Tab-separated table of C-alpha atoms and ligand atoms in Angstrom:
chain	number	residue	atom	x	y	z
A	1	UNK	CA	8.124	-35.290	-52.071
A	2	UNK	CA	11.078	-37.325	-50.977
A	3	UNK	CA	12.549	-40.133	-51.955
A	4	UNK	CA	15.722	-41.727	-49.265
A	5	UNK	CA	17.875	-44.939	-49.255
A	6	UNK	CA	20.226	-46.559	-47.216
A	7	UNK	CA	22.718	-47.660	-48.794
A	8	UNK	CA	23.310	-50.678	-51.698
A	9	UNK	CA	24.814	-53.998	-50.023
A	10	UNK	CA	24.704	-56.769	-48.850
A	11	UNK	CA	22.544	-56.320	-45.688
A	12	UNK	CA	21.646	-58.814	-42.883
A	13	UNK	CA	17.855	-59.051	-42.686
A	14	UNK	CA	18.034	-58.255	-38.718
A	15	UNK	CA	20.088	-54.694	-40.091
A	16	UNK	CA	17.434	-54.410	-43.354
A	17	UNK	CA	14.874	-53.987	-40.204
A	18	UNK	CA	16.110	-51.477	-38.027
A	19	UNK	CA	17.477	-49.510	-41.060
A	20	UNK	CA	13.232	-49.777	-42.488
A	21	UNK	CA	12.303	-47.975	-39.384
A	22	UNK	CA	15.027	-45.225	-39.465
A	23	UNK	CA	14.165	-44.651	-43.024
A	24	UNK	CA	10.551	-44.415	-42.482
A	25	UNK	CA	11.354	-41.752	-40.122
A	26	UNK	CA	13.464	-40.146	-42.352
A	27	UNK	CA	11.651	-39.475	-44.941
A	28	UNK	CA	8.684	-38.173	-42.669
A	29	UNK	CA	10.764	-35.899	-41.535
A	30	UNK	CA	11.694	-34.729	-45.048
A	31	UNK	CA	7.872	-34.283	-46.029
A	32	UNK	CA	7.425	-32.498	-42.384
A	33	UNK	CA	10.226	-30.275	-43.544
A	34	UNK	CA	8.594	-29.365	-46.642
A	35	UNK	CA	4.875	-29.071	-45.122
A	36	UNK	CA	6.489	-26.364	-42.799
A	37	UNK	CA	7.618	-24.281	-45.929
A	38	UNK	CA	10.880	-25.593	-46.147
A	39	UNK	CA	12.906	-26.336	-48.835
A	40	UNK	CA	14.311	-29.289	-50.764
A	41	UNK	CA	17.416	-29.069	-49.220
A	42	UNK	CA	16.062	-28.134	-45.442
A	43	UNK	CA	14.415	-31.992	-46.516
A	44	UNK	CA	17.006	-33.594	-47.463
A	45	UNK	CA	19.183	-32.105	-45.017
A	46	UNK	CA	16.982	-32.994	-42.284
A	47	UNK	CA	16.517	-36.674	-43.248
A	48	UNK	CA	19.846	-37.376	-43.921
A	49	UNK	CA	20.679	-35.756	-40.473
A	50	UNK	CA	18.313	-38.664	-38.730
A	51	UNK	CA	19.897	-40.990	-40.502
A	52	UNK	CA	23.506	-39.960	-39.766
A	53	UNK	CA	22.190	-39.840	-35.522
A	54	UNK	CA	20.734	-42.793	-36.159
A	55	UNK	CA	23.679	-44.717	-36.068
A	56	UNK	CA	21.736	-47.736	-38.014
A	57	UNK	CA	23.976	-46.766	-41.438
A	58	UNK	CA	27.492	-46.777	-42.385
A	59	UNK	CA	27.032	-42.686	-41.999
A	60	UNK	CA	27.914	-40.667	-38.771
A	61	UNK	CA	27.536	-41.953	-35.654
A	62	UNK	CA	27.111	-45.838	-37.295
A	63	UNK	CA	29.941	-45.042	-39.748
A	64	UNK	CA	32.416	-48.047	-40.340
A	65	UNK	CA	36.298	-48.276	-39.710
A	66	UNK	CA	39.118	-47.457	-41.964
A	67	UNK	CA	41.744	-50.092	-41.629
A	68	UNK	CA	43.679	-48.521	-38.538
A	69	UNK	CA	40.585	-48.519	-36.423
A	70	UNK	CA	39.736	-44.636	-37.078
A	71	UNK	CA	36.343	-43.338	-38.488
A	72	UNK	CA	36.252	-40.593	-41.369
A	73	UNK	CA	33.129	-38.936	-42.910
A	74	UNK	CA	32.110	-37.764	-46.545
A	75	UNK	CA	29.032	-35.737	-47.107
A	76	UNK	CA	27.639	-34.137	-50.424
A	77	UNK	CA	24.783	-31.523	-50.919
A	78	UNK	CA	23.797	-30.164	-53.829
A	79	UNK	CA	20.593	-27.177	-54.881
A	80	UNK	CA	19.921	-24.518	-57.319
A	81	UNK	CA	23.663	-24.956	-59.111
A	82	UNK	CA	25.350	-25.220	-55.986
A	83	UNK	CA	26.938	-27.817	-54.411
A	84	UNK	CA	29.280	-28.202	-51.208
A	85	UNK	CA	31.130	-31.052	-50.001
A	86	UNK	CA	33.019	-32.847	-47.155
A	87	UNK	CA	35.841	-35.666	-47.075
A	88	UNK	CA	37.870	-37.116	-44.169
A	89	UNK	CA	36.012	-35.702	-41.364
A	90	UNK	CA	37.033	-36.350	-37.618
A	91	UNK	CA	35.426	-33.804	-35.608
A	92	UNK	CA	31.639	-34.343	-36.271
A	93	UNK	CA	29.040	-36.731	-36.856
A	94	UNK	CA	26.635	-34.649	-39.013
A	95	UNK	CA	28.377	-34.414	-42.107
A	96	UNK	CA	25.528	-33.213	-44.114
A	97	UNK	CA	25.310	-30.373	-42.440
A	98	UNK	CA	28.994	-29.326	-42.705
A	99	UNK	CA	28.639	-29.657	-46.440
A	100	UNK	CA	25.758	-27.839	-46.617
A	101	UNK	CA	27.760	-24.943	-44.626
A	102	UNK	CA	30.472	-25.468	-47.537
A	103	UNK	CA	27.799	-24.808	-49.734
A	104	UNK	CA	26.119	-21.912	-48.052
A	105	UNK	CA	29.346	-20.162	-46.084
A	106	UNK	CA	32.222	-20.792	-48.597
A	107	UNK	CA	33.412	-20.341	-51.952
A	108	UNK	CA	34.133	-23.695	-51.970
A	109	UNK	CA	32.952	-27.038	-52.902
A	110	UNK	CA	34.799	-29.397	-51.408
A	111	UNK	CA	36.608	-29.157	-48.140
A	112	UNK	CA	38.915	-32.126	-46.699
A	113	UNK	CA	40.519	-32.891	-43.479
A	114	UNK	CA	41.790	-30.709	-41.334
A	115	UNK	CA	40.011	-27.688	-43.438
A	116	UNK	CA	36.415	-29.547	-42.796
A	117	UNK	CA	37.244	-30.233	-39.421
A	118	UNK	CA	38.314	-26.986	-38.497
A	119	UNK	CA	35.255	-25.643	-39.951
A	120	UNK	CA	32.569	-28.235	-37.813
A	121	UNK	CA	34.256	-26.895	-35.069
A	122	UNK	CA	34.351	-23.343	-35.253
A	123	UNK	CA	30.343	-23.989	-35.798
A	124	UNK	CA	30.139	-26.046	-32.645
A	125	UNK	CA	28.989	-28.624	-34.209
A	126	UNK	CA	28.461	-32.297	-32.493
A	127	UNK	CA	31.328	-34.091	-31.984
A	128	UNK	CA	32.209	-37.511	-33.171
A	129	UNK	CA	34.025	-38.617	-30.547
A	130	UNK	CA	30.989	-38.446	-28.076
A	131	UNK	CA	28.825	-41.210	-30.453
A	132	UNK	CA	28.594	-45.245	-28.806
A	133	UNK	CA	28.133	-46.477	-32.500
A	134	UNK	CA	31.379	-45.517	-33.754
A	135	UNK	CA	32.943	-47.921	-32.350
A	136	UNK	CA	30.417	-51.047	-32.685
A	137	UNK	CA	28.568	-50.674	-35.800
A	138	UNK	CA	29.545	-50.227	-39.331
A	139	UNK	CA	28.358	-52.878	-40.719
A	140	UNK	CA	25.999	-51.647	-42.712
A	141	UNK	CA	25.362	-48.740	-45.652
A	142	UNK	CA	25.405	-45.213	-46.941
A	143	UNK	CA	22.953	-43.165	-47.137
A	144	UNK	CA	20.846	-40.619	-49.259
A	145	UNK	CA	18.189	-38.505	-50.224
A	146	UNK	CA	16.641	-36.351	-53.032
A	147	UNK	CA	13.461	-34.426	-52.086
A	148	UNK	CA	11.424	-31.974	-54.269
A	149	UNK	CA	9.810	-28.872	-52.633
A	150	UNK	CA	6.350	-26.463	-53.844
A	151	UNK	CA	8.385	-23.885	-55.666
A	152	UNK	CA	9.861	-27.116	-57.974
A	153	UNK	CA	12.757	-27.077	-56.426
A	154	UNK	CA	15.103	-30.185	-56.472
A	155	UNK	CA	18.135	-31.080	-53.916
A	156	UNK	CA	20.210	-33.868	-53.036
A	157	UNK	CA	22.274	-34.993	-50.370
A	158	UNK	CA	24.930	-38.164	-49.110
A	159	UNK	CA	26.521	-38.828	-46.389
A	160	UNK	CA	28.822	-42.054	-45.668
A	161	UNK	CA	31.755	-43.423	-43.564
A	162	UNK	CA	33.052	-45.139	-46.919
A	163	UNK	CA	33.957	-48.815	-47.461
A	164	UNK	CA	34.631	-50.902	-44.113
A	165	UNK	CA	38.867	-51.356	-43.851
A	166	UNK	CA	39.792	-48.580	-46.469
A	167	UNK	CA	42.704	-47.155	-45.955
A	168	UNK	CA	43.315	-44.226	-43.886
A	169	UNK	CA	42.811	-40.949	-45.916
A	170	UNK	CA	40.855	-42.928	-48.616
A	171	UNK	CA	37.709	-40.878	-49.927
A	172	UNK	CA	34.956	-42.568	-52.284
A	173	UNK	CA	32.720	-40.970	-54.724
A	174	UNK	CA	30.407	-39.714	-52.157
A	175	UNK	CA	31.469	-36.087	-51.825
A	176	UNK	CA	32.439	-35.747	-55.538
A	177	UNK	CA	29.652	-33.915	-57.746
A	178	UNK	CA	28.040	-36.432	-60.603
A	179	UNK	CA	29.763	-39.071	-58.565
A	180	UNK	CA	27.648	-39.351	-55.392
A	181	UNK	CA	25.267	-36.964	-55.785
A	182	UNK	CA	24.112	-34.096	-58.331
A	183	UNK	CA	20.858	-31.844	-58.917
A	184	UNK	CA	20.808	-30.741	-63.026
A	185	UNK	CA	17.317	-28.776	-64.097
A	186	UNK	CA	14.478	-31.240	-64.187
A	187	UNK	CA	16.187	-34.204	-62.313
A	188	UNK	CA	18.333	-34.476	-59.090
A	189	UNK	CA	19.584	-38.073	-57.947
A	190	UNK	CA	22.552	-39.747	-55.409
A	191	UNK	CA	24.741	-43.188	-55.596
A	192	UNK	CA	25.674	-45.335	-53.289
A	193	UNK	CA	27.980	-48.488	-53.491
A	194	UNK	CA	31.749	-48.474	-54.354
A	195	UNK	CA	32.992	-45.590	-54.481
A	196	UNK	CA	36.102	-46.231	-56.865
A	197	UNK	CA	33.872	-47.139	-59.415
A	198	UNK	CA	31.471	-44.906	-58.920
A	199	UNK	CA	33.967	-42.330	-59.102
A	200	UNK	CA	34.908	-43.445	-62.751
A	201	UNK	CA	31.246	-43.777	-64.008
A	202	UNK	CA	29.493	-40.323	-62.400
A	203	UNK	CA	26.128	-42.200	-62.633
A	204	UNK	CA	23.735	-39.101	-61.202
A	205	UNK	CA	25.270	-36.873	-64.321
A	206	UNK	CA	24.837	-39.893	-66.150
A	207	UNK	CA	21.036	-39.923	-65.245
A	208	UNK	CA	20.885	-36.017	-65.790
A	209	UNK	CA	22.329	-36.457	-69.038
A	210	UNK	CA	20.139	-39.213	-70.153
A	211	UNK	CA	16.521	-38.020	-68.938
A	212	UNK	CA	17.453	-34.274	-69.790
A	213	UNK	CA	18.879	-34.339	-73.062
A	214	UNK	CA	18.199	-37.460	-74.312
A	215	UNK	CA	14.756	-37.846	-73.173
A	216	UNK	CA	14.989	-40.855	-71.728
A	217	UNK	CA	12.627	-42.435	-68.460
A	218	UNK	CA	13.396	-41.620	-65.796
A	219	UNK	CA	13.611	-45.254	-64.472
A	220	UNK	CA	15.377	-46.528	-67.384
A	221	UNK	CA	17.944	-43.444	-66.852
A	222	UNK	CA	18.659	-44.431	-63.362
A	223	UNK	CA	18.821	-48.512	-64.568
A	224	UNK	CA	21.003	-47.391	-67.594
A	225	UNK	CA	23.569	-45.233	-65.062
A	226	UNK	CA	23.976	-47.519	-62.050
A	227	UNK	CA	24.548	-50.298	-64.863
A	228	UNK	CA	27.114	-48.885	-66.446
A	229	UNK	CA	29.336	-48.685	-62.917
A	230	UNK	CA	31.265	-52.063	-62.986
A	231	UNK	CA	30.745	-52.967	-59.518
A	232	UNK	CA	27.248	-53.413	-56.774
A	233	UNK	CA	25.509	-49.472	-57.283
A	234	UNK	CA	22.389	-48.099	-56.348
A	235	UNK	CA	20.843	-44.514	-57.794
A	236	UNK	CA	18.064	-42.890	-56.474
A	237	UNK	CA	16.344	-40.226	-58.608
A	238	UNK	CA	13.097	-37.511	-58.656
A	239	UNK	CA	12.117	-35.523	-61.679
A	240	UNK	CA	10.028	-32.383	-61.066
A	241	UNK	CA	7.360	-33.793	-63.298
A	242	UNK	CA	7.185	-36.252	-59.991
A	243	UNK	CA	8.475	-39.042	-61.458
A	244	UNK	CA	10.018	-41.572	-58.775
A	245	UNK	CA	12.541	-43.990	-59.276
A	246	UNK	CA	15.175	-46.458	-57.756
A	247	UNK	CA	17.786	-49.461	-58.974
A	248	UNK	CA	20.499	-51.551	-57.855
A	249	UNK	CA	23.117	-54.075	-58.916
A	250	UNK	CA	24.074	-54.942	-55.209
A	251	UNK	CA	22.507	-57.937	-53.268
A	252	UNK	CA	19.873	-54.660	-51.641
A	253	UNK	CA	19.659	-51.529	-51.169
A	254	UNK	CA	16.459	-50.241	-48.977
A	255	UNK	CA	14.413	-47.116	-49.906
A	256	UNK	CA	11.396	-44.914	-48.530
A	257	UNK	CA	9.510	-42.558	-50.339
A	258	UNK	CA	7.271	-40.043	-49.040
A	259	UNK	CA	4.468	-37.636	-50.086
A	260	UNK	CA	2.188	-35.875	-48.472
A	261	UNK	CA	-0.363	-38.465	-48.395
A	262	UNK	CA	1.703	-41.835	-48.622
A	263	UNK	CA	4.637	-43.392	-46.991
A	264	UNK	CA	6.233	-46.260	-48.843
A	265	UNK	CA	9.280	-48.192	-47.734
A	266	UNK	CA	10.612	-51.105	-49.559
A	267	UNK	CA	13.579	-53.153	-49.873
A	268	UNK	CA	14.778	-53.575	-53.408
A	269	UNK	CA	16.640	-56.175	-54.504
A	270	UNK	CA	19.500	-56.803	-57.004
A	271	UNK	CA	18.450	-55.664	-60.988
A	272	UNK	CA	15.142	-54.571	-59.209
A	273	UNK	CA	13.542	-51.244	-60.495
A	274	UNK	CA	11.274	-49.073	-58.042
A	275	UNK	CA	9.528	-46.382	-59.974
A	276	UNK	CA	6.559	-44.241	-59.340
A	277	UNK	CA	4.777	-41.711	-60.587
A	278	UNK	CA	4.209	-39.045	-57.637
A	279	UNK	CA	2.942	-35.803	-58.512
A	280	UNK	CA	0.702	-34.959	-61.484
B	301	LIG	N1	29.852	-45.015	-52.002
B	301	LIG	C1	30.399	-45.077	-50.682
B	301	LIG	C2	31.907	-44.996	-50.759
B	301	LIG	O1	32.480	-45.682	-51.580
B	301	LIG	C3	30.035	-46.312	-49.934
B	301	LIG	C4	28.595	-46.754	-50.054
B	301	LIG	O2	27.801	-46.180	-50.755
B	301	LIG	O3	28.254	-47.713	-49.387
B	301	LIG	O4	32.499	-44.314	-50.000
């Protein structure tokens, strides 16, 4: 199962459309993944991927301007205690999968700028340059996804251009574990919204900590963390007991959620909770 948003905001309802569609798609792709024999993070990989070509979200080729008129990328994966991680990328539009080579190809975490870069390249990995929407769009969100394969398996992954006019060589919480994204033992989750108080808050260790240790629901564990960040946030979260679940504080923040048998897609709106009981 796989549950995928598209970032907390303050959407137009002619964007909240075309983004519906795109995640639709994404998370069918996710559950395809899965159905094949993949794993979580093939899913969430995958999806996010769509998303980031999609060019409907403030994530690769749709990703939104820093202040000078330049475009920079964070990404975030995370599975089975392992995370990697990308900030201020130039040379490619699939971000996800650059930090999911940090995660599988280094002994790193985190890789910035001309380091990340470098990297993308030497994989031959699409150019950024080469996409229509960087220049036009960014006017919409982030996005995300958290998928659960057969074997139990949880991962997560993010993927953003940032905040719209940030300053160049500013990076949000997006790529920073807890922060934007993070996979603990029975629950994985990702953020969106802004970053610098994200960053402060951790909300997806926040949701670990409270379902895990203190027992807590899952959907009042997500509420609880994206709460407790001081500015518009949105957490998406799956438990491997199947549990579901979804909240914001900004004005939306869209969502699909896939299965084998069911597709859902819904657009939540501010101090909404989605939450759903998936697998047995
Ligand atoms: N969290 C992202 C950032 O601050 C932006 C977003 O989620 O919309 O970079």
């Amino acid at each position: 199962m796989i549950i995928a948003h598209g970032g907390a905001g303050r959407w137009e309802h002619y964007e909240l459309k075309e983004a519906v569609k795109v995640l639709r798609r994404a998370v069918e792709i996710g559950v395809n993944e899965l159905l094949k024999g993949g794993s979580a993070l093939d899913a969430v990989v995958e999806a996010v991927t769509l998303m980031e070509a999609s060019g409907a979200f403030n994530a690769g080729r749709g990703a939104c301007k820093d202040s000078s008129g330049g475009v920079s990328l964070d990404a975030g994966v995370m599975w089975m205690e392992r995370a990697g991680a990308v900030a201020h990328v130039k040379a490619t539009w699939n971000a996800v999968k650059l930090a999911r080579a940090v995660m599988e190809d280094t002994h790193h975490v985190l890789l910035v700028g001309d380091g990340a870069d470098s990297l993308a390249k030497s994989r031959g990995m699409p150019p950024l340059e080469h996409c229509q929407s960087t220049s036009s769009r960014g006017v919409v969100d982030t996005v995300g996804a958290v998928a659960l394969d057969s074997q139990g398996r949880l991962a997560s992954a993010v993927s953003t251009g940032g905040i719209r006019g940030k300053m160049p060589g500013r990076v949000g919480d997006s790529p920073i574990p807890g922060a934007g994204f993070w996979v603990a033992k029975r629950v994985a989750s990702c953020s969106t919204g802004v970053g610098e108080a994200i960053m402060m808050t951790h909300p997806c260790r926040m949701t670990s900590m409270l379902y895990e240790a203190f027992g807590v629901d899952l959907p009042i564990a997500v509420k609880a963390s994206c709460e407790a960040v001081k500015a518009p946030c949105g957490v998406i979260a799956l438990s491997i007991e199947g549990g579901a679940a979804a909240y914001t504080t900004a004005d939306y923040m869209p969502i699909s959620v896939a299965t084998e048998e069911v597709v859902e897609v819904q657009v939540l709106e501010k101090k909404c909770s989605y939450s759903k009981r998936l697998a047995k």
